[in-house]
Amino acid sequence: MKERKTLISVLEFLRTLALAVLLVSLFMSFVLRPMQVAGDSMAPVLHDGERVFINALGGMISDPQRFDVVVVRQEDELWVKRVIALPGERVCWRDDVLLIDGEPVAEPFLDEGYMEEVRTTLQRDAFTADMEERTMGADEYLLAGDNRPFSLDSRNLQVGPFQREDIVANGLLIVWPLNEMRWID
């Protein structure tokens, strides 16, 4: 009798453990997925090697808005970029100024001190190189890294705009290094 109770207890524990593993796996697949940042295209906001959890659920249920930080699938890689232009908008940069539908749009997320440091180091007048005007299609987003001189992104004609289906996450949580832990959206 005692052996039977022990066996039942062990089976209940294993069932509970299996259910917990299943729930954690589903959560990590469809809500917060782990990822490691590769490269410095989003510096100084994100740095190479930082470990993050990406908000996959947000990528599935809501459309990206201007200046959201998103994770996008580019061939077999995941890139972190910022949404600059939305479907149907005309976008260009002239003299370090972002123009959407011909109107200047401030980019308050860019770090002025960092921008000046890069301009000085590269001996350039502009942080963001001029880009001819482009019109986004009905399902296209122009994505760019915050570290404009060092980012391969939608401004490059070989990369081009991204489709909504390419955006797999909207927002992320930096978890490593611990002293940099924060939510970025």
JSON list of C-alpha atoms in Angstrom, two decimals:
[
{"chain": "A", "resi": 1, "resn": "MET", "atom": "CA", "xyz": [0.00, 0.00, 0.00]},
{"chain": "A", "resi": 2, "resn": "LYS", "atom": "CA", "xyz": [2.78, 2.41, 0.90]},
{"chain": "A", "resi": 3, "resn": "GLU", "atom": "CA", "xyz": [4.64, 1.58, -2.34]},
{"chain": "A", "resi": 4, "resn": "ARG", "atom": "CA", "xyz": [1.48, 2.34, -4.34]},
{"chain": "A", "resi": 5, "resn": "LYS", "atom": "CA", "xyz": [1.11, 5.76, -2.67]},
{"chain": "A", "resi": 6, "resn": "THR", "atom": "CA", "xyz": [4.76, 6.51, -3.38]},
{"chain": "A", "resi": 7, "resn": "LEU", "atom": "CA", "xyz": [4.33, 5.49, -7.02]},
{"chain": "A", "resi": 8, "resn": "ILE", "atom": "CA", "xyz": [1.23, 7.69, -7.34]},
{"chain": "A", "resi": 9, "resn": "SER", "atom": "CA", "xyz": [3.10, 10.62, -5.76]},
{"chain": "A", "resi": 10, "resn": "VAL", "atom": "CA", "xyz": [6.03, 10.17, -8.15]},
{"chain": "A", "resi": 11, "resn": "LEU", "atom": "CA", "xyz": [3.69, 9.99, -11.16]},
{"chain": "A", "resi": 12, "resn": "GLU", "atom": "CA", "xyz": [1.82, 13.11, -10.04]},
{"chain": "A", "resi": 13, "resn": "PHE", "atom": "CA", "xyz": [5.13, 14.93, -9.60]},
{"chain": "A", "resi": 14, "resn": "LEU", "atom": "CA", "xyz": [6.30, 13.86, -13.09]},
{"chain": "A", "resi": 15, "resn": "ARG", "atom": "CA", "xyz": [2.96, 14.94, -14.60]},
{"chain": "A", "resi": 16, "resn": "THR", "atom": "CA", "xyz": [3.23, 18.34, -12.88]},
{"chain": "A", "resi": 17, "resn": "LEU", "atom": "CA", "xyz": [6.85, 18.70, -13.99]},
{"chain": "A", "resi": 18, "resn": "ALA", "atom": "CA", "xyz": [5.95, 17.81, -17.60]},
{"chain": "A", "resi": 19, "resn": "LEU", "atom": "CA", "xyz": [3.11, 20.33, -17.57]},
{"chain": "A", "resi": 20, "resn": "ALA", "atom": "CA", "xyz": [5.43, 23.01, -16.16]},
{"chain": "A", "resi": 21, "resn": "VAL", "atom": "CA", "xyz": [8.06, 22.29, -18.83]},
{"chain": "A", "resi": 22, "resn": "LEU", "atom": "CA", "xyz": [5.38, 22.46, -21.53]},
{"chain": "A", "resi": 23, "resn": "LEU", "atom": "CA", "xyz": [4.04, 25.78, -20.24]},
{"chain": "A", "resi": 24, "resn": "VAL", "atom": "CA", "xyz": [7.52, 27.31, -19.97]},
{"chain": "A", "resi": 25, "resn": "SER", "atom": "CA", "xyz": [8.35, 26.08, -23.49]},
{"chain": "A", "resi": 26, "resn": "LEU", "atom": "CA", "xyz": [5.17, 27.61, -24.90]},
{"chain": "A", "resi": 27, "resn": "PHE", "atom": "CA", "xyz": [5.82, 30.87, -23.02]},
{"chain": "A", "resi": 28, "resn": "MET", "atom": "CA", "xyz": [9.41, 31.02, -24.32]},
{"chain": "A", "resi": 29, "resn": "SER", "atom": "CA", "xyz": [8.26, 30.27, -27.87]},
{"chain": "A", "resi": 30, "resn": "PHE", "atom": "CA", "xyz": [5.27, 32.57, -28.15]},
{"chain": "A", "resi": 31, "resn": "VAL", "atom": "CA", "xyz": [5.68, 35.30, -25.53]},
{"chain": "A", "resi": 32, "resn": "LEU", "atom": "CA", "xyz": [9.27, 36.08, -24.52]},
{"chain": "A", "resi": 33, "resn": "ARG", "atom": "CA", "xyz": [11.99, 34.42, -26.61]},
{"chain": "A", "resi": 34, "resn": "PRO", "atom": "CA", "xyz": [15.68, 34.58, -25.72]},
{"chain": "A", "resi": 35, "resn": "MET", "atom": "CA", "xyz": [18.10, 36.16, -28.18]},
{"chain": "A", "resi": 36, "resn": "GLN", "atom": "CA", "xyz": [21.63, 37.57, -28.23]},
{"chain": "A", "resi": 37, "resn": "VAL", "atom": "CA", "xyz": [22.30, 40.94, -29.90]},
{"chain": "A", "resi": 38, "resn": "ALA", "atom": "CA", "xyz": [24.82, 40.64, -32.74]},
{"chain": "A", "resi": 39, "resn": "GLY", "atom": "CA", "xyz": [26.62, 43.80, -33.80]},
{"chain": "A", "resi": 40, "resn": "ASP", "atom": "CA", "xyz": [26.42, 47.45, -32.81]},
{"chain": "A", "resi": 41, "resn": "SER", "atom": "CA", "xyz": [23.86, 48.73, -35.32]},
{"chain": "A", "resi": 42, "resn": "MET", "atom": "CA", "xyz": [21.61, 49.86, -32.43]},
{"chain": "A", "resi": 43, "resn": "ALA", "atom": "CA", "xyz": [24.37, 51.45, -30.29]},
{"chain": "A", "resi": 44, "resn": "PRO", "atom": "CA", "xyz": [24.31, 53.16, -27.90]},
{"chain": "A", "resi": 45, "resn": "VAL", "atom": "CA", "xyz": [20.89, 51.66, -26.99]},
{"chain": "A", "resi": 46, "resn": "LEU", "atom": "CA", "xyz": [21.95, 48.03, -27.56]},
{"chain": "A", "resi": 47, "resn": "HIS", "atom": "CA", "xyz": [25.41, 46.50, -27.75]},
{"chain": "A", "resi": 48, "resn": "ASP", "atom": "CA", "xyz": [26.96, 43.42, -29.29]},
{"chain": "A", "resi": 49, "resn": "GLY", "atom": "CA", "xyz": [26.62, 40.38, -27.04]},
{"chain": "A", "resi": 50, "resn": "GLU", "atom": "CA", "xyz": [23.81, 41.65, -24.84]},
{"chain": "A", "resi": 51, "resn": "ARG", "atom": "CA", "xyz": [21.26, 38.98, -24.02]},
{"chain": "A", "resi": 52, "resn": "VAL", "atom": "CA", "xyz": [17.62, 39.88, -24.38]},
{"chain": "A", "resi": 53, "resn": "PHE", "atom": "CA", "xyz": [14.13, 38.43, -24.31]},
{"chain": "A", "resi": 54, "resn": "ILE", "atom": "CA", "xyz": [12.14, 39.55, -27.34]},
{"chain": "A", "resi": 55, "resn": "ASN", "atom": "CA", "xyz": [8.41, 40.25, -27.11]},
{"chain": "A", "resi": 56, "resn": "ALA", "atom": "CA", "xyz": [7.19, 37.72, -29.69]},
{"chain": "A", "resi": 57, "resn": "LEU", "atom": "CA", "xyz": [3.58, 38.05, -28.57]},
{"chain": "A", "resi": 58, "resn": "GLY", "atom": "CA", "xyz": [3.68, 41.80, -29.22]},
{"chain": "A", "resi": 59, "resn": "GLY", "atom": "CA", "xyz": [5.01, 41.08, -32.69]},
{"chain": "A", "resi": 60, "resn": "MET", "atom": "CA", "xyz": [2.06, 38.80, -33.40]},
{"chain": "A", "resi": 61, "resn": "ILE", "atom": "CA", "xyz": [-0.83, 40.86, -32.05]},
{"chain": "A", "resi": 62, "resn": "SER", "atom": "CA", "xyz": [-0.01, 44.50, -32.74]},
{"chain": "A", "resi": 63, "resn": "ASP", "atom": "CA", "xyz": [1.25, 46.42, -35.73]},
{"chain": "A", "resi": 64, "resn": "PRO", "atom": "CA", "xyz": [4.52, 48.30, -35.25]},
{"chain": "A", "resi": 65, "resn": "GLN", "atom": "CA", "xyz": [4.35, 52.04, -34.73]},
{"chain": "A", "resi": 66, "resn": "ARG", "atom": "CA", "xyz": [6.89, 54.68, -35.70]},
{"chain": "A", "resi": 67, "resn": "PHE", "atom": "CA", "xyz": [10.10, 54.44, -33.62]},
{"chain": "A", "resi": 68, "resn": "ASP", "atom": "CA", "xyz": [9.22, 51.06, -32.07]},
{"chain": "A", "resi": 69, "resn": "VAL", "atom": "CA", "xyz": [12.23, 48.79, -31.60]},
{"chain": "A", "resi": 70, "resn": "VAL", "atom": "CA", "xyz": [11.45, 45.56, -33.44]},
{"chain": "A", "resi": 71, "resn": "VAL", "atom": "CA", "xyz": [13.09, 42.25, -34.23]},
{"chain": "A", "resi": 72, "resn": "VAL", "atom": "CA", "xyz": [12.91, 41.35, -37.88]},
{"chain": "A", "resi": 73, "resn": "ARG", "atom": "CA", "xyz": [13.77, 38.20, -39.79]},
{"chain": "A", "resi": 74, "resn": "GLN", "atom": "CA", "xyz": [16.36, 38.81, -42.51]},
{"chain": "A", "resi": 75, "resn": "GLU", "atom": "CA", "xyz": [16.95, 35.54, -44.33]},
{"chain": "A", "resi": 76, "resn": "ASP", "atom": "CA", "xyz": [18.19, 33.18, -41.56]},
{"chain": "A", "resi": 77, "resn": "GLU", "atom": "CA", "xyz": [19.07, 35.91, -39.06]},
{"chain": "A", "resi": 78, "resn": "LEU", "atom": "CA", "xyz": [17.18, 38.05, -36.57]},
{"chain": "A", "resi": 79, "resn": "TRP", "atom": "CA", "xyz": [18.02, 41.77, -36.64]},
{"chain": "A", "resi": 80, "resn": "VAL", "atom": "CA", "xyz": [17.05, 44.45, -34.13]},
{"chain": "A", "resi": 81, "resn": "LYS", "atom": "CA", "xyz": [16.07, 47.73, -35.81]},
{"chain": "A", "resi": 82, "resn": "ARG", "atom": "CA", "xyz": [13.83, 50.75, -35.29]},
{"chain": "A", "resi": 83, "resn": "VAL", "atom": "CA", "xyz": [10.66, 51.43, -37.30]},
{"chain": "A", "resi": 84, "resn": "ILE", "atom": "CA", "xyz": [11.10, 54.70, -39.19]},
{"chain": "A", "resi": 85, "resn": "ALA", "atom": "CA", "xyz": [8.46, 54.73, -41.93]},
{"chain": "A", "resi": 86, "resn": "LEU", "atom": "CA", "xyz": [5.08, 53.03, -42.00]},
{"chain": "A", "resi": 87, "resn": "PRO", "atom": "CA", "xyz": [3.11, 51.59, -44.93]},
{"chain": "A", "resi": 88, "resn": "GLY", "atom": "CA", "xyz": [2.20, 54.15, -47.58]},
{"chain": "A", "resi": 89, "resn": "GLU", "atom": "CA", "xyz": [4.54, 56.86, -46.28]},
{"chain": "A", "resi": 90, "resn": "ARG", "atom": "CA", "xyz": [7.19, 58.73, -48.24]},
{"chain": "A", "resi": 91, "resn": "VAL", "atom": "CA", "xyz": [10.53, 58.83, -46.41]},
{"chain": "A", "resi": 92, "resn": "CYS", "atom": "CA", "xyz": [13.96, 60.37, -46.92]},
{"chain": "A", "resi": 93, "resn": "TRP", "atom": "CA", "xyz": [16.85, 61.93, -44.99]},
{"chain": "A", "resi": 94, "resn": "ARG", "atom": "CA", "xyz": [18.37, 65.25, -46.01]},
{"chain": "A", "resi": 95, "resn": "ASP", "atom": "CA", "xyz": [21.11, 67.03, -44.09]},
{"chain": "A", "resi": 96, "resn": "ASP", "atom": "CA", "xyz": [20.62, 64.76, -41.06]},
{"chain": "A", "resi": 97, "resn": "VAL", "atom": "CA", "xyz": [16.86, 65.46, -40.97]},
{"chain": "A", "resi": 98, "resn": "LEU", "atom": "CA", "xyz": [14.24, 62.73, -41.30]},
{"chain": "A", "resi": 99, "resn": "LEU", "atom": "CA", "xyz": [11.39, 63.71, -43.61]},
{"chain": "A", "resi": 100, "resn": "ILE", "atom": "CA", "xyz": [8.13, 61.75, -43.62]},
{"chain": "A", "resi": 101, "resn": "ASP", "atom": "CA", "xyz": [5.67, 62.78, -46.33]},
{"chain": "A", "resi": 102, "resn": "GLY", "atom": "CA", "xyz": [7.81, 65.89, -46.83]},
{"chain": "A", "resi": 103, "resn": "GLU", "atom": "CA", "xyz": [7.60, 67.01, -43.18]},
{"chain": "A", "resi": 104, "resn": "PRO", "atom": "CA", "xyz": [10.56, 67.01, -40.75]},
{"chain": "A", "resi": 105, "resn": "VAL", "atom": "CA", "xyz": [10.19, 64.45, -37.95]},
{"chain": "A", "resi": 106, "resn": "ALA", "atom": "CA", "xyz": [12.34, 64.61, -34.81]},
{"chain": "A", "resi": 107, "resn": "GLU", "atom": "CA", "xyz": [14.19, 61.47, -33.76]},
{"chain": "A", "resi": 108, "resn": "PRO", "atom": "CA", "xyz": [14.34, 61.99, -29.97]},
{"chain": "A", "resi": 109, "resn": "PHE", "atom": "CA", "xyz": [15.73, 58.50, -29.31]},
{"chain": "A", "resi": 110, "resn": "LEU", "atom": "CA", "xyz": [19.08, 59.37, -30.97]},
{"chain": "A", "resi": 111, "resn": "ASP", "atom": "CA", "xyz": [21.84, 60.23, -28.47]},
{"chain": "A", "resi": 112, "resn": "GLU", "atom": "CA", "xyz": [23.22, 63.66, -29.45]},
{"chain": "A", "resi": 113, "resn": "GLY", "atom": "CA", "xyz": [26.53, 63.13, -27.62]},
{"chain": "A", "resi": 114, "resn": "TYR", "atom": "CA", "xyz": [27.08, 59.80, -29.34]},
{"chain": "A", "resi": 115, "resn": "MET", "atom": "CA", "xyz": [26.15, 61.29, -32.71]},
{"chain": "A", "resi": 116, "resn": "GLU", "atom": "CA", "xyz": [28.68, 64.11, -32.29]},
{"chain": "A", "resi": 117, "resn": "GLU", "atom": "CA", "xyz": [31.39, 61.64, -31.23]},
{"chain": "A", "resi": 118, "resn": "VAL", "atom": "CA", "xyz": [30.78, 59.52, -34.35]},
{"chain": "A", "resi": 119, "resn": "ARG", "atom": "CA", "xyz": [30.69, 62.56, -36.65]},
{"chain": "A", "resi": 120, "resn": "THR", "atom": "CA", "xyz": [34.03, 63.73, -35.22]},
{"chain": "A", "resi": 121, "resn": "THR", "atom": "CA", "xyz": [35.63, 60.28, -35.43]},
{"chain": "A", "resi": 122, "resn": "LEU", "atom": "CA", "xyz": [34.47, 59.72, -39.02]},
{"chain": "A", "resi": 123, "resn": "GLN", "atom": "CA", "xyz": [35.06, 63.38, -39.97]},
{"chain": "A", "resi": 124, "resn": "ARG", "atom": "CA", "xyz": [31.54, 63.70, -41.38]},
{"chain": "A", "resi": 125, "resn": "ASP", "atom": "CA", "xyz": [29.03, 66.50, -41.21]},
{"chain": "A", "resi": 126, "resn": "ALA", "atom": "CA", "xyz": [26.04, 64.15, -41.03]},
{"chain": "A", "resi": 127, "resn": "PHE", "atom": "CA", "xyz": [25.30, 61.21, -38.75]},
{"chain": "A", "resi": 128, "resn": "THR", "atom": "CA", "xyz": [22.62, 59.89, -41.11]},
{"chain": "A", "resi": 129, "resn": "ALA", "atom": "CA", "xyz": [23.64, 59.93, -44.76]},
{"chain": "A", "resi": 130, "resn": "ASP", "atom": "CA", "xyz": [21.19, 61.49, -47.20]},
{"chain": "A", "resi": 131, "resn": "MET", "atom": "CA", "xyz": [18.71, 59.04, -48.69]},
{"chain": "A", "resi": 132, "resn": "GLU", "atom": "CA", "xyz": [16.55, 59.69, -51.73]},
{"chain": "A", "resi": 133, "resn": "GLU", "atom": "CA", "xyz": [12.83, 59.69, -51.12]},
{"chain": "A", "resi": 134, "resn": "ARG", "atom": "CA", "xyz": [11.13, 56.29, -51.19]},
{"chain": "A", "resi": 135, "resn": "THR", "atom": "CA", "xyz": [7.48, 55.41, -50.86]},
{"chain": "A", "resi": 136, "resn": "MET", "atom": "CA", "xyz": [6.58, 52.44, -48.71]},
{"chain": "A", "resi": 137, "resn": "GLY", "atom": "CA", "xyz": [4.17, 49.90, -50.18]},
{"chain": "A", "resi": 138, "resn": "ALA", "atom": "CA", "xyz": [0.90, 48.89, -48.53]},
{"chain": "A", "resi": 139, "resn": "ASP", "atom": "CA", "xyz": [2.65, 46.36, -46.27]},
{"chain": "A", "resi": 140, "resn": "GLU", "atom": "CA", "xyz": [6.17, 47.82, -46.08]},
{"chain": "A", "resi": 141, "resn": "TYR", "atom": "CA", "xyz": [8.17, 49.31, -43.22]},
{"chain": "A", "resi": 142, "resn": "LEU", "atom": "CA", "xyz": [11.46, 51.16, -43.44]},
{"chain": "A", "resi": 143, "resn": "LEU", "atom": "CA", "xyz": [13.65, 49.97, -40.57]},
{"chain": "A", "resi": 144, "resn": "ALA", "atom": "CA", "xyz": [16.98, 51.54, -39.54]},
{"chain": "A", "resi": 145, "resn": "GLY", "atom": "CA", "xyz": [19.54, 51.02, -36.82]},
{"chain": "A", "resi": 146, "resn": "ASP", "atom": "CA", "xyz": [20.18, 53.85, -34.36]},
{"chain": "A", "resi": 147, "resn": "ASN", "atom": "CA", "xyz": [23.91, 53.71, -35.14]},
{"chain": "A", "resi": 148, "resn": "ARG", "atom": "CA", "xyz": [23.29, 54.97, -38.67]},
{"chain": "A", "resi": 149, "resn": "PRO", "atom": "CA", "xyz": [26.84, 55.00, -40.09]},
{"chain": "A", "resi": 150, "resn": "PHE", "atom": "CA", "xyz": [27.34, 51.36, -39.04]},
{"chain": "A", "resi": 151, "resn": "SER", "atom": "CA", "xyz": [23.91, 49.83, -39.65]},
{"chain": "A", "resi": 152, "resn": "LEU", "atom": "CA", "xyz": [22.91, 47.61, -42.55]},
{"chain": "A", "resi": 153, "resn": "ASP", "atom": "CA", "xyz": [19.18, 48.25, -42.83]},
{"chain": "A", "resi": 154, "resn": "SER", "atom": "CA", "xyz": [16.31, 49.31, -45.13]},
{"chain": "A", "resi": 155, "resn": "ARG", "atom": "CA", "xyz": [18.24, 52.35, -46.35]},
{"chain": "A", "resi": 156, "resn": "ASN", "atom": "CA", "xyz": [20.45, 49.94, -48.29]},
{"chain": "A", "resi": 157, "resn": "LEU", "atom": "CA", "xyz": [18.73, 49.08, -51.58]},
{"chain": "A", "resi": 158, "resn": "GLN", "atom": "CA", "xyz": [19.91, 45.45, -51.35]},
{"chain": "A", "resi": 159, "resn": "VAL", "atom": "CA", "xyz": [18.04, 45.09, -48.03]},
{"chain": "A", "resi": 160, "resn": "GLY", "atom": "CA", "xyz": [15.10, 47.39, -48.76]},
{"chain": "A", "resi": 161, "resn": "PRO", "atom": "CA", "xyz": [11.89, 47.69, -46.78]},
{"chain": "A", "resi": 162, "resn": "PHE", "atom": "CA", "xyz": [10.52, 44.86, -44.67]},
{"chain": "A", "resi": 163, "resn": "GLN", "atom": "CA", "xyz": [7.08, 43.29, -44.88]},
{"chain": "A", "resi": 164, "resn": "ARG", "atom": "CA", "xyz": [4.84, 43.07, -41.81]},
{"chain": "A", "resi": 165, "resn": "GLU", "atom": "CA", "xyz": [5.26, 39.29, -41.76]},
{"chain": "A", "resi": 166, "resn": "ASP", "atom": "CA", "xyz": [9.06, 39.73, -41.38]},
{"chain": "A", "resi": 167, "resn": "ILE", "atom": "CA", "xyz": [8.62, 41.54, -38.04]},
{"chain": "A", "resi": 168, "resn": "VAL", "atom": "CA", "xyz": [8.68, 38.81, -35.39]},
{"chain": "A", "resi": 169, "resn": "ALA", "atom": "CA", "xyz": [8.79, 40.85, -32.17]},
{"chain": "A", "resi": 170, "resn": "ASN", "atom": "CA", "xyz": [7.98, 44.31, -30.92]},
{"chain": "A", "resi": 171, "resn": "GLY", "atom": "CA", "xyz": [10.08, 45.39, -27.95]},
{"chain": "A", "resi": 172, "resn": "LEU", "atom": "CA", "xyz": [12.66, 43.57, -25.88]},
{"chain": "A", "resi": 173, "resn": "LEU", "atom": "CA", "xyz": [13.96, 43.15, -22.35]},
{"chain": "A", "resi": 174, "resn": "ILE", "atom": "CA", "xyz": [17.72, 43.34, -21.83]},
{"chain": "A", "resi": 175, "resn": "VAL", "atom": "CA", "xyz": [18.63, 40.73, -19.20]},
{"chain": "A", "resi": 176, "resn": "TRP", "atom": "CA", "xyz": [22.43, 40.58, -19.52]},
{"chain": "A", "resi": 177, "resn": "PRO", "atom": "CA", "xyz": [24.52, 42.26, -18.38]},
{"chain": "A", "resi": 178, "resn": "LEU", "atom": "CA", "xyz": [22.40, 42.59, -15.25]},
{"chain": "A", "resi": 179, "resn": "ASN", "atom": "CA", "xyz": [23.39, 46.21, -14.64]},
{"chain": "A", "resi": 180, "resn": "GLU", "atom": "CA", "xyz": [21.88, 47.09, -18.05]},
{"chain": "A", "resi": 181, "resn": "MET", "atom": "CA", "xyz": [18.55, 45.32, -17.44]},
{"chain": "A", "resi": 182, "resn": "ARG", "atom": "CA", "xyz": [15.68, 47.38, -18.91]},
{"chain": "A", "resi": 183, "resn": "TRP", "atom": "CA", "xyz": [12.71, 47.24, -21.26]},
{"chain": "A", "resi": 184, "resn": "ILE", "atom": "CA", "xyz": [13.12, 48.81, -24.71]},
{"chain": "A", "resi": 185, "resn": "ASP", "atom": "CA", "xyz": [10.09, 49.41, -26.88]}
]
